[in-house]
Coordinates of C-alpha atoms in Angstrom, one line a residue:
Chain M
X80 CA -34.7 -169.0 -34.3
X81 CA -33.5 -166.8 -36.5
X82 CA -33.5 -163.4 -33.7
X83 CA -29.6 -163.2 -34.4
X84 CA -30.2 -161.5 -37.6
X85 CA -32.1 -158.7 -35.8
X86 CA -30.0 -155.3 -35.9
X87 CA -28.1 -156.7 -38.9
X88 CA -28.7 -155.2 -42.6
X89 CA -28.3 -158.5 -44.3
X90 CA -30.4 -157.8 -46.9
X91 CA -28.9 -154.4 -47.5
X92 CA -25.7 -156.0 -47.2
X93 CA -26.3 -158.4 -50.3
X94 CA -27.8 -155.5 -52.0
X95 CA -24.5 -154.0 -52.3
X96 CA -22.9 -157.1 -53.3
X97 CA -25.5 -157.7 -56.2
X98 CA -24.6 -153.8 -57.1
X99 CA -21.1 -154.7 -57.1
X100 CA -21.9 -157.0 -59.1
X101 CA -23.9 -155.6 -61.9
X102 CA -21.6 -152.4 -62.6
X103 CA -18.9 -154.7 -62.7
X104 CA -20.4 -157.0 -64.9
X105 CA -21.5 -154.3 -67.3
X106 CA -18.2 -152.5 -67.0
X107 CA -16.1 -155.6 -67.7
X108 CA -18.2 -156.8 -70.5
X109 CA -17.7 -153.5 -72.6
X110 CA -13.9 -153.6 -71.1
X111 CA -13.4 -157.1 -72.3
X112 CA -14.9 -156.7 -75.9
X113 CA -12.8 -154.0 -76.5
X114 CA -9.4 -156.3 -74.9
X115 CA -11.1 -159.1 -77.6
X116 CA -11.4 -156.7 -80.3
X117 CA -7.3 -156.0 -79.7
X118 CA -6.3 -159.2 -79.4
X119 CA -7.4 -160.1 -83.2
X120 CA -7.0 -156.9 -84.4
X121 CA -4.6 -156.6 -87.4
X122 CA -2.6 -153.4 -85.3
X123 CA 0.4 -155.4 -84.0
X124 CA 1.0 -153.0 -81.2
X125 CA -3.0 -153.5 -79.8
X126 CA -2.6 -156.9 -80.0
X127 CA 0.5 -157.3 -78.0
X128 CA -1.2 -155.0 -75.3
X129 CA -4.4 -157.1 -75.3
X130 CA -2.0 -160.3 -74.8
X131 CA 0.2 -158.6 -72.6
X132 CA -3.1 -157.2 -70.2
X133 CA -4.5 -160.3 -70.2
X134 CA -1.8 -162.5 -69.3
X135 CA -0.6 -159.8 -66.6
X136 CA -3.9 -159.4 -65.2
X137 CA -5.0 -163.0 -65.1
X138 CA -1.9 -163.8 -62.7
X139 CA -2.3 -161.4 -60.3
X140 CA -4.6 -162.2 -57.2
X141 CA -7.4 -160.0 -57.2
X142 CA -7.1 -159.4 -53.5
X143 CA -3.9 -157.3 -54.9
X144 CA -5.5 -155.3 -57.7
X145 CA -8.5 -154.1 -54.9
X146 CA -5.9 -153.4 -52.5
X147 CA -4.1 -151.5 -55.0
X148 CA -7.0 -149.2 -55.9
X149 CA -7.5 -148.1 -52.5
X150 CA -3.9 -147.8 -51.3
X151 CA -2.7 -146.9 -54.3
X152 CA -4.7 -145.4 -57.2
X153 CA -6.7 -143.4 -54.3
X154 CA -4.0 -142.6 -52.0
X155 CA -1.1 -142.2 -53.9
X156 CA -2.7 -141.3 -57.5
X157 CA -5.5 -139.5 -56.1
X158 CA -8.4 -140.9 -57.9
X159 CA -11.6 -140.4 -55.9
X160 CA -13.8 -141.9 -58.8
X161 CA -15.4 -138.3 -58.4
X162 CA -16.6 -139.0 -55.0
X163 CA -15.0 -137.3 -51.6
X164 CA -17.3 -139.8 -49.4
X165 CA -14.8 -142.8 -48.7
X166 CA -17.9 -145.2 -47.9
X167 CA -19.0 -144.1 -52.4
X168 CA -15.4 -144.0 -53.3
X169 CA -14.2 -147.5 -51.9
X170 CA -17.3 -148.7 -53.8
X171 CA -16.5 -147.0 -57.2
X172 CA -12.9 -148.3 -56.7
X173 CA -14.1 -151.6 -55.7
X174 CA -16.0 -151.7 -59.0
X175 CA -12.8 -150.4 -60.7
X176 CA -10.8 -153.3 -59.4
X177 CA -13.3 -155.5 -60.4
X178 CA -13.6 -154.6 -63.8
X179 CA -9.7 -154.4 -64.7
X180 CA -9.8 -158.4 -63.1
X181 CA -12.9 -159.8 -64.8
X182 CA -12.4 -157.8 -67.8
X183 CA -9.0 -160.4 -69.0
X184 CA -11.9 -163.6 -68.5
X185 CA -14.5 -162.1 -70.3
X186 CA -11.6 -161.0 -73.0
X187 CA -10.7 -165.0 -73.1
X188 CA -13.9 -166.1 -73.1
X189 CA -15.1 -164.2 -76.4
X190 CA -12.2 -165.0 -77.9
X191 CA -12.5 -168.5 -77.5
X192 CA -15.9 -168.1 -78.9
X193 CA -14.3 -166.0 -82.4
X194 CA -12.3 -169.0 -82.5
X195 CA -15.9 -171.4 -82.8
X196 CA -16.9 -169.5 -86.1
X197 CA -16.1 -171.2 -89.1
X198 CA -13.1 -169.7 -91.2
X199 CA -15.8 -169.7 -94.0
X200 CA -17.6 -167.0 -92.0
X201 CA -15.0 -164.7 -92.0
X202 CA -13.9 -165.4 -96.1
X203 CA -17.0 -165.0 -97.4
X204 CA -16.8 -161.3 -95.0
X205 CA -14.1 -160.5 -96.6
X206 CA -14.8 -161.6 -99.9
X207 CA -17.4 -159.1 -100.5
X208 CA -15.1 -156.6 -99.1
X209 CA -15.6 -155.8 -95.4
X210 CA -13.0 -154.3 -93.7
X211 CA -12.0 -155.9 -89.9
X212 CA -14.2 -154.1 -88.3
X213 CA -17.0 -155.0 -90.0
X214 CA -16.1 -158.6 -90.3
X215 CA -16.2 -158.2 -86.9
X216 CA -18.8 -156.3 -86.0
X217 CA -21.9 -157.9 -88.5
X218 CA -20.0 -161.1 -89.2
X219 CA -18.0 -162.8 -86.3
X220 CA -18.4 -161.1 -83.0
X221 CA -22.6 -162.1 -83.0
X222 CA -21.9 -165.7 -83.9
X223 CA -19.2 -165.8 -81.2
X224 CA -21.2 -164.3 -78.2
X225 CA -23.9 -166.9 -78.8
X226 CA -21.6 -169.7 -78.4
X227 CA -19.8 -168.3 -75.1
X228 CA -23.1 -167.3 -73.2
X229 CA -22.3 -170.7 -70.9
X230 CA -18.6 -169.3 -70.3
X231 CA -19.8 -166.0 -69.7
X232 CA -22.6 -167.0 -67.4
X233 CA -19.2 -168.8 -65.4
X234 CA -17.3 -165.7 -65.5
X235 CA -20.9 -163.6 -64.1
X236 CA -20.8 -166.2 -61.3
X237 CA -17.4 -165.8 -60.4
X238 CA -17.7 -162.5 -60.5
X239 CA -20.8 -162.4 -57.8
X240 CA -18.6 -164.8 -55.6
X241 CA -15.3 -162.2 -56.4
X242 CA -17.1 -159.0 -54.8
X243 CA -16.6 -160.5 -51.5
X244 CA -12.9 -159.4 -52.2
X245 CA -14.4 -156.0 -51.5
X246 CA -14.4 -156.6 -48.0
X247 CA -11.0 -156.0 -48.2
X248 CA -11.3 -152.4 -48.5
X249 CA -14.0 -152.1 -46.4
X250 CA -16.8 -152.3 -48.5
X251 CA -19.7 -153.3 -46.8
X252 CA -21.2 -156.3 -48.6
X253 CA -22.0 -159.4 -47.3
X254 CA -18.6 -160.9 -46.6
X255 CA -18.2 -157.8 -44.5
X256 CA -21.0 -158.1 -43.0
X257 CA -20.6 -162.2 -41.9
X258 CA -16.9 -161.1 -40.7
X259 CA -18.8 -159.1 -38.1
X260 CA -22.0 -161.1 -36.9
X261 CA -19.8 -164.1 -36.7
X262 CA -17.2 -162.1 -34.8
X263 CA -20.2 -160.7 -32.6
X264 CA -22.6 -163.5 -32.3
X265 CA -22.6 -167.3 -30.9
X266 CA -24.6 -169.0 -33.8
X267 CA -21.7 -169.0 -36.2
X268 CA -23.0 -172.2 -38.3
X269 CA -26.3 -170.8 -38.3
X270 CA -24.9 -166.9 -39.6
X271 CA -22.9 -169.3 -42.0
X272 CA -25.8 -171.3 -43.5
X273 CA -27.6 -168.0 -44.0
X274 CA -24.9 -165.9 -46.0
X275 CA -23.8 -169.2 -47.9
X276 CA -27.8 -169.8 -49.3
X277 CA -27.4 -166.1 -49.9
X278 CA -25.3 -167.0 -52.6
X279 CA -26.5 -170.0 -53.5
X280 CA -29.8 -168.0 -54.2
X281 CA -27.4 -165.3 -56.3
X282 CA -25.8 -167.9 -58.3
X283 CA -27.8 -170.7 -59.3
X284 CA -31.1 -169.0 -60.8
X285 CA -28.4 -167.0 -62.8
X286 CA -26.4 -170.0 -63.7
X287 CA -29.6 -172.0 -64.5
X288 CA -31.1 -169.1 -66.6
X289 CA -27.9 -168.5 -68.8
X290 CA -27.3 -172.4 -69.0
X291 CA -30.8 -172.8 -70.6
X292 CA -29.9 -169.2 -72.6
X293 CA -26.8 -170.6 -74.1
X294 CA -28.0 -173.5 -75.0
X295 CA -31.3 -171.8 -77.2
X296 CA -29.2 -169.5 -78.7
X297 CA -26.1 -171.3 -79.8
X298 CA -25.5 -171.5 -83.5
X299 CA -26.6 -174.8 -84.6
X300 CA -24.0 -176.3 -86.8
Chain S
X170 CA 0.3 -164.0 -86.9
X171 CA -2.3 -164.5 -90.0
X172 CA -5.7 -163.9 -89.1
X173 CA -9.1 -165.2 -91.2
X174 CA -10.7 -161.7 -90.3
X175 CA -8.3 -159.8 -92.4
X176 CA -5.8 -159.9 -95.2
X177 CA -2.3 -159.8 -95.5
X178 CA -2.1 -156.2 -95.3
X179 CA -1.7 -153.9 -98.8
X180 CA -0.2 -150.7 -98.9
X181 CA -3.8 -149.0 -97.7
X182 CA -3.8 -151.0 -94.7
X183 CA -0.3 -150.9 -94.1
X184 CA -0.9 -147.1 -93.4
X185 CA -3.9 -147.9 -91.3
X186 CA -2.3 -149.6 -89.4
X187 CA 0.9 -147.6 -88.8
X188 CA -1.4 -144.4 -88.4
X189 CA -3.4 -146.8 -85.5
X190 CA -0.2 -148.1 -83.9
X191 CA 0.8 -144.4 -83.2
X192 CA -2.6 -143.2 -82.1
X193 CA -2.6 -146.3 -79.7
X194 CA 0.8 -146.1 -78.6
X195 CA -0.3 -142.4 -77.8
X196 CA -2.4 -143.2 -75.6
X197 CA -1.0 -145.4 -73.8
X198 CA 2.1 -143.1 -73.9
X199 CA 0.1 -140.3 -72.1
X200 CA -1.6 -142.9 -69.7
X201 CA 2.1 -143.8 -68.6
X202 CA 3.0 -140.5 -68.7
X203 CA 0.4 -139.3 -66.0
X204 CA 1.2 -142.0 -64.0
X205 CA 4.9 -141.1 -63.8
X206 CA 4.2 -137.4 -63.6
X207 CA 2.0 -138.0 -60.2
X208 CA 4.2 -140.6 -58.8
X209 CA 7.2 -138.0 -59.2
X210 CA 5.0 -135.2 -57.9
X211 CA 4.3 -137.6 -54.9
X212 CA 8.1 -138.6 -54.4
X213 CA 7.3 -142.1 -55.1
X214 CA 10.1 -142.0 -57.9
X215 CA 12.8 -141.6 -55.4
X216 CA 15.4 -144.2 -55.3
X217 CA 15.2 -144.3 -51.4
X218 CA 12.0 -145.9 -51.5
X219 CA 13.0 -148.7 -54.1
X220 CA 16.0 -149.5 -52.6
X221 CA 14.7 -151.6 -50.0
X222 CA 14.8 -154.3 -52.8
X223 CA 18.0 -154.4 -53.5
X224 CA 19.1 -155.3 -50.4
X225 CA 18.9 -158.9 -48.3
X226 CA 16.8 -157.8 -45.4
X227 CA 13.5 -157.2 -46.9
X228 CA 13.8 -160.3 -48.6
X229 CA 14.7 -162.4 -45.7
X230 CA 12.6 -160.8 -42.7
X231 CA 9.7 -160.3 -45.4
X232 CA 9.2 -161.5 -48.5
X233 CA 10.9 -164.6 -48.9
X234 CA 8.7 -166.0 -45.3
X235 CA 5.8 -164.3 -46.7
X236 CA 6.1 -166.5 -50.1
X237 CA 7.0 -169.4 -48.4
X238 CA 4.1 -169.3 -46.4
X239 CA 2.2 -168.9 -49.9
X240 CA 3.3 -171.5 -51.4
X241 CA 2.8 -173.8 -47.9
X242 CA -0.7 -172.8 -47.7
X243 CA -1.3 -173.7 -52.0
X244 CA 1.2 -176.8 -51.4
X245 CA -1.1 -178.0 -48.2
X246 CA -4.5 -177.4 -50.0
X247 CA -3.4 -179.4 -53.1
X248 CA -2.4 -182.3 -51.3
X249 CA -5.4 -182.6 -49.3
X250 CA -7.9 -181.6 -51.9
X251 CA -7.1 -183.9 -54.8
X252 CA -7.6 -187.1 -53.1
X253 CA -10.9 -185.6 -51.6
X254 CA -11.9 -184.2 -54.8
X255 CA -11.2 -187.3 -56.9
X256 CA -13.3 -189.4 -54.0
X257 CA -16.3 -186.8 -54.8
X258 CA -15.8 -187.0 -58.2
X259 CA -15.9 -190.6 -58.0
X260 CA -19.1 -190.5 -56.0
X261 CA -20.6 -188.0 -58.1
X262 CA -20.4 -191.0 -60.8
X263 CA -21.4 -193.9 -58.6
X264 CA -24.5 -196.0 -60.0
X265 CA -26.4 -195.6 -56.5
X266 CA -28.4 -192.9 -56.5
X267 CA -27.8 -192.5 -52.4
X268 CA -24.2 -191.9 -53.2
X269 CA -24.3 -190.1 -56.4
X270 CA -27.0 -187.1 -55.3
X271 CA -25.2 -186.1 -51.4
X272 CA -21.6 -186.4 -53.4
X273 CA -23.6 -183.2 -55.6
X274 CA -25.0 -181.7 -53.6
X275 CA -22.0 -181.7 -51.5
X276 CA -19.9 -180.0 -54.9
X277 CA -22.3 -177.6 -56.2
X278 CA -22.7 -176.4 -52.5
X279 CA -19.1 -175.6 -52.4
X280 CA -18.8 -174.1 -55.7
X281 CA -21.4 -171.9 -54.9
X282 CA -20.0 -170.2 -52.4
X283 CA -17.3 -167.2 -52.2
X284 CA -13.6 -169.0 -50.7
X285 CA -13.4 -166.1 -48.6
X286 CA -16.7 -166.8 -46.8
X287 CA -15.4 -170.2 -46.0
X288 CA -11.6 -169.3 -45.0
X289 CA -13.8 -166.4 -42.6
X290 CA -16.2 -169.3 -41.3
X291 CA -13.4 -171.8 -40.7
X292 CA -11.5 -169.6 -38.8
X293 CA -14.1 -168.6 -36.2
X294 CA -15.3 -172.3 -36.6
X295 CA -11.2 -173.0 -34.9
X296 CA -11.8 -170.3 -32.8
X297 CA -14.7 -171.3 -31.1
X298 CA -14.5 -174.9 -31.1
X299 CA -11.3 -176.4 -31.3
X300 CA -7.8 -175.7 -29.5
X301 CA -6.0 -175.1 -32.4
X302 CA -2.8 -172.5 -30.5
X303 CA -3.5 -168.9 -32.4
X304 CA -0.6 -168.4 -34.6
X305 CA -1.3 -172.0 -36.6
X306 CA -4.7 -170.9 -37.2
X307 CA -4.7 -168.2 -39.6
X308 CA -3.1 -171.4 -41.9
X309 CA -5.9 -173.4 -41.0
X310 CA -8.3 -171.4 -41.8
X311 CA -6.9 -170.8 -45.0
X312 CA -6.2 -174.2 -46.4
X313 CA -9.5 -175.3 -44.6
X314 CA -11.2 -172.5 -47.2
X315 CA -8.9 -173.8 -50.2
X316 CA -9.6 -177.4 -49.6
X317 CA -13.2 -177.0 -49.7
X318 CA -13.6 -174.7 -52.5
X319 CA -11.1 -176.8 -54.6
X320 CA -12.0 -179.9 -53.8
X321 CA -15.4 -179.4 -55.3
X322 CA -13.6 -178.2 -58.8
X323 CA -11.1 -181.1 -58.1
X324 CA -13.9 -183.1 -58.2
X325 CA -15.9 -181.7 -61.6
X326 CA -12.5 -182.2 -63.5
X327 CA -11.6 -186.0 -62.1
X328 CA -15.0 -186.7 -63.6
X329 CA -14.8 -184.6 -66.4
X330 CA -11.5 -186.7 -67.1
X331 CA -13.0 -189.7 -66.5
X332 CA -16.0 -188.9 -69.0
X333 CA -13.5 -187.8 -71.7
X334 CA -12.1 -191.5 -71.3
X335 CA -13.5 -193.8 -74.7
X336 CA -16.8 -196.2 -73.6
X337 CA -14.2 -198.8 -74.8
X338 CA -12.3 -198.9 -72.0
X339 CA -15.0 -199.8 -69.5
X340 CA -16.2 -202.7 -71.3
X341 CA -13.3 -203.8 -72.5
X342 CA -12.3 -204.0 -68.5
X343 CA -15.6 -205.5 -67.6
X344 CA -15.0 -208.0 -70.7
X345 CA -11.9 -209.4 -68.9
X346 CA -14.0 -209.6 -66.0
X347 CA -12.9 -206.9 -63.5
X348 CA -15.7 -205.7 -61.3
X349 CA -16.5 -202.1 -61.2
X350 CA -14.2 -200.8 -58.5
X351 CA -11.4 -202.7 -60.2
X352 CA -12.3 -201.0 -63.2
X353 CA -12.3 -197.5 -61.8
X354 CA -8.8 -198.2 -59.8
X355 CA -6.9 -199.9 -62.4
X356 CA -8.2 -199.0 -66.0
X357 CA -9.6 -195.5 -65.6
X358 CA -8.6 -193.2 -62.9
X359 CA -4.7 -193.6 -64.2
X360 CA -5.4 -192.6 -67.8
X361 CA -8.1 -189.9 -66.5
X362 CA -4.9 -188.9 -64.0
X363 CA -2.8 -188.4 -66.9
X364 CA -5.9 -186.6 -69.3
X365 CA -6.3 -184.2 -65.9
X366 CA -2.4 -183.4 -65.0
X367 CA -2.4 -179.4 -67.5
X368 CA -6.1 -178.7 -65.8
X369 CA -4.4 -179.6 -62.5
X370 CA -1.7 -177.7 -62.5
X371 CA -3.7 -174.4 -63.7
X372 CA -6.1 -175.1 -60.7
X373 CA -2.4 -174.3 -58.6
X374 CA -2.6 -170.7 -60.1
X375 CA -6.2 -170.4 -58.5
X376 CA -5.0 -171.9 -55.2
X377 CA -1.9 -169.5 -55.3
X378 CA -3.9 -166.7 -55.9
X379 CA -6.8 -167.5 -53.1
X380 CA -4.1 -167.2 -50.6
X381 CA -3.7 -164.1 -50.7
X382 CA -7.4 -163.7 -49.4
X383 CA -6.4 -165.1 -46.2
X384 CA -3.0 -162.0 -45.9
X385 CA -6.1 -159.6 -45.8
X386 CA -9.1 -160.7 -44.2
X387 CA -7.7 -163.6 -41.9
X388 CA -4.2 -162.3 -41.0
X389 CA -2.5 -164.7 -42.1
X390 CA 1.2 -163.9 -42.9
X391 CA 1.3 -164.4 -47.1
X392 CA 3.6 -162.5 -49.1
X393 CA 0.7 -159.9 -49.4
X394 CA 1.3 -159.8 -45.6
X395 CA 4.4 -159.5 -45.5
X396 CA 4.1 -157.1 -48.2
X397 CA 1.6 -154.5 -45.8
X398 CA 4.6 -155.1 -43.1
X399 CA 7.4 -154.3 -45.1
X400 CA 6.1 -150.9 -46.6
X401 CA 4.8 -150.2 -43.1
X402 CA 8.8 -150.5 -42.3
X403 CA 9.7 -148.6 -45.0
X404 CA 7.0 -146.3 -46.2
X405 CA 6.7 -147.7 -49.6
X406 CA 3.5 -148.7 -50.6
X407 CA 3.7 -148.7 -54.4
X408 CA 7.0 -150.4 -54.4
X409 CA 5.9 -152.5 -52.2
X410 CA 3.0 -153.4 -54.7
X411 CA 4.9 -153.4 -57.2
X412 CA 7.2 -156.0 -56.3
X413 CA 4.3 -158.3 -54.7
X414 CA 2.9 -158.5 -58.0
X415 CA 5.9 -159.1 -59.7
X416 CA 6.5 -162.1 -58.0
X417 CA 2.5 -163.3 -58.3
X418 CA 2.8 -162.9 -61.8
X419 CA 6.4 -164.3 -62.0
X420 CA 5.1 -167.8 -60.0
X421 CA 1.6 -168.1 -61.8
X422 CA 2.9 -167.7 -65.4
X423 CA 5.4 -170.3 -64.7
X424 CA 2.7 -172.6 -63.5
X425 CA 0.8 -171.7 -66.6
X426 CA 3.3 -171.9 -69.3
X427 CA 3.9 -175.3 -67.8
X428 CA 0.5 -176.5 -67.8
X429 CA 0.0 -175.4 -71.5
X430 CA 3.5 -177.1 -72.2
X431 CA 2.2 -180.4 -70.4
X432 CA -1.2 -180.1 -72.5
X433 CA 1.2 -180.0 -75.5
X434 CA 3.0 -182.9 -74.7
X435 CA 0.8 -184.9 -73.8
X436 CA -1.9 -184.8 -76.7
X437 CA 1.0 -185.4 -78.9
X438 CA 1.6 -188.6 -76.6
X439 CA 0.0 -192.0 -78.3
X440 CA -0.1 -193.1 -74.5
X441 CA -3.6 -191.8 -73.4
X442 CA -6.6 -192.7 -75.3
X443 CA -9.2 -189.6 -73.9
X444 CA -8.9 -185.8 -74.9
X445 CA -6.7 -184.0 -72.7
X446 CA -7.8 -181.5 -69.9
X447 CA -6.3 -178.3 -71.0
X448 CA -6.7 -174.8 -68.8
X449 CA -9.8 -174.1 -70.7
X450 CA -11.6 -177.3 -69.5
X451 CA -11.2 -176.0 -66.0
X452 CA -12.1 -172.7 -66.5
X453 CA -15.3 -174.0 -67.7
X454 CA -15.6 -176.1 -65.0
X455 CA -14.6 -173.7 -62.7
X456 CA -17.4 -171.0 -61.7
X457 CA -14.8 -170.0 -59.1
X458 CA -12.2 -167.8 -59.7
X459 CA -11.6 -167.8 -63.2
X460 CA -13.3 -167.0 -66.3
X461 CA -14.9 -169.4 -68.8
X462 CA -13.3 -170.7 -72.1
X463 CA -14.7 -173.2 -74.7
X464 CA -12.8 -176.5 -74.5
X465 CA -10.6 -176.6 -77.7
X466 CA -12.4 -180.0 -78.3
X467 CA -15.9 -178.1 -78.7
X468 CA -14.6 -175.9 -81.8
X469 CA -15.5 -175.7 -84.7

């Protein structure tokens, strides 16, 4: 029933897109703390660049912003991510893209959750003398990721679903790879059920798991 | 802007913070300055290659069909999704069990799933089985991709709008003695309409931006289409780029700035009687495309 998968790397094809997915999610968590950390920073100039990244970035399709980092950052700018392989370089780009993208959501997402601590929190902080940093740091910023760990887990799914975008420079994940079985072979529903449970089975245990996460960890007030 | 995580600055922290904003600005001042240097070393500075832009015909063969067709395709899905999505969102609600578990199953399925492997799998679907001529199709596909992805978020913020809608309302409606569909047509899905209009509207940035899936993988002739043709005319990629983006971000921050204005408005309005949808509802609504924000009515 299911012979039309033979000669087809499906699995290794959603092995890239979980890879894709899990250097980008590291990348744009560490990315998007650091856009958070400018965005209520007391450096005027930091936070207008936070604003001004996030708001830029957050309106421009993604489709663009991969596109760009092959035919532009690569070509034109000559970044080759450190690779001269263009199979490893449209990856590492790929990844790039992906992280300058999700990086604005994540950014939005813990600063929503800064916004759930109590003001309290952050007077007491600073009534027995901590700077920003450390208000930040010891006071605000662990209160605030335990109350967006259900908006991050949305932003991790949309990320897994967003790799696909890849495709577009050639990556070869699984939207690549479904462009050319269905292209190739007759049982298009049947290529289609298969890819879409592939990412059913990416997303919901992760959605699940972070869901129940969130919702054991979240301050109690 | 006065923060709770610091004080109004002293003189200390005044020169912090000066010493900060020059390191900072530094950086981004050598960042910028790369980037110029290598697009000068490439010739990508030269006004030959911007010019294009200034002139009427890469607007009129290119870019102005190429948005149009954007805005057809996110105009198209819209229409067809909303009704569709507030009919699963609806169902998703219904008391009967046999209406209210396929209407899930039915959402969740589509949320699940990437828009681009659904715009890919329409399009062969039209390919293969329907007669659909060849130039239309690349716009099926697309809004056939849009419609089902969004119709599924659609559908989580009708009924997030209808749950945000006071228990009052429903009995007060069955009180009078309207049955339950009377209820739904007449007493909540109008105010819920009016709760949903800012998370709406931001959904249209989504949609906008989703279309531009279907310029690269599906052919179909978006501005970033057009874009690909026009610097393939006139050999200028980051220009090209450049000005694309410009106009994305142009369109989408209008549509933003007016769903946050509509939000405004309308939770200063005594009209409604449920908490108003706001961009950050969707977006955590939305595992699609966009990131995840705590609705302002969880703070605090």
């Amino acid at each position: 029933m299911f012979d039309f998968l033979e000669g087809y790397d499906v699995l290794g094809a959603f092995w890239t897109t979980v890879q894709l997915t899990v250097f980008s999610g590291v990348g744009s968590l560490v990315w998007g703390i650091l856009l958070a950390g400018m965005r209520v920073s007391p450096v005027p100039l930091m936070r207008g660049f936070g604003t001004a990244y996030v708001n830029i970035v957050r309106n421009i399709p993604l489709t663009i912003i991969i596109l760009f980092t092959s035919l532009g950052l690569a070509d034109i700018f000559g970044v080759t991510m450190g690779s001269q392989d263009f199979k490893i370089q449209g990856f590492r780009l790929a990844v790039l893209g992906l992280i300058a993208y999700t990086a604005a959501f994540v950014c939005e997402a813990i600063r929503s959750g800064i916004n759930t601590v109590p003001l309290g929190q952050a007077e007491a902080a600073r009534a027995i003398g901590l700077s920003f940093s450390q208000t930040l740091r010891l006071i605000v910023l662990p209160q605030a990721f335990r109350a967006v760990i259900g908006p991050l887990a949305n932003v991790l799914i949309a990320l897994t679903k967003n790799t696909t975008v890849a495709a577009a420079i050639g990556v070869a994940e699984a939207a690549t790879l479904m462009k050319t079985m269905i292209e190739n072979e007759a049982q298009t529903v049947a290529i289609g059920a298969v890819f879409a449970l592939g990412f059913v089975v990416l997303t919901l245990p992760t959605g699940l798991l972070l869901g129940w996460l969130g919702k054991r960890l979240a301050v109690k007030r | 802007m006065s923060s709770v995580l610091y004080d109004t600055p002293g003189p200390r922290a005044r020169v912090r913070n000066v010493v900060l904003s020059f390191v900072f600005f530094a950086l981004l001042g050598l960042l910028l300055w790369w980037a110029v240097m290598k697009l000068d070393d490439k010739g990508q500075l030269a006004w030959d290659l911007w010019k294009p832009f200034t002139t009427g015909d890469a607007w009129n063969t290119y870019l102005l069909p190429g948005l149009g067709n954007t805005l057809k395709a996110a105009a198209l899905s819209m229409v067809i999704a909303l009704p569709l999505g507030a009919i699963f969102g609806i169902a998703r609600m219904s008391d009967h069990r046999w209406v209210r578990v396929p209407a899930g199953v039915v959402v969740e399925f589509f949320r699940a799933i990437p828009v681009l492997l659904l715009m890919l799998f329409a399009g062969e679907f039209y390919v293969r089985s329907t007669d659909i001529p060849s130039d239309a199709r690349p716009l099926y596909a697309v809004v056939t991709g849009l419609v089902l992805y969004n119709a599924s978020v659609l559908a989580e913020i009708v009924r997030a709008g209808i749950l945000s809608l006071p228990k009052g309302q429903t009995e007060a409606a069955y009180a009078i003695g309207l049955r339950k569909g009377q209820t739904m047509a007449g007493i909540l899905l109008p105010q819920a309409v009016t709760a949903m209009l800012p998370a709406i509207v931001s959904q249209l940035v989504v949609i906008v931006k989703d279309t531009a899936l279907g310029g690269v993988m599906l052919q179909f002739t978006d501005l970033l289409n057009a874009r690909s043709t026009l610097a393939a005319n006139y050999a200028n990629v980051i220009q090209s780029f450049f000005v694309v983006a410009v106009i994305y971000i142009a369109l989408n921050f209008l549509l933003t700035s007016f769903a946050s204005w509509l939000e405004g408005r309308l939770r200063r309005s005594t009209r409604g009687t449920g908490a108003v949808l706001g961009a950050g509802t969707v977006e955590d609504l939305n595992t699609g495309d966009t990131g995840g924000a705590v609705p302002a009515g969880k703070t605090g």
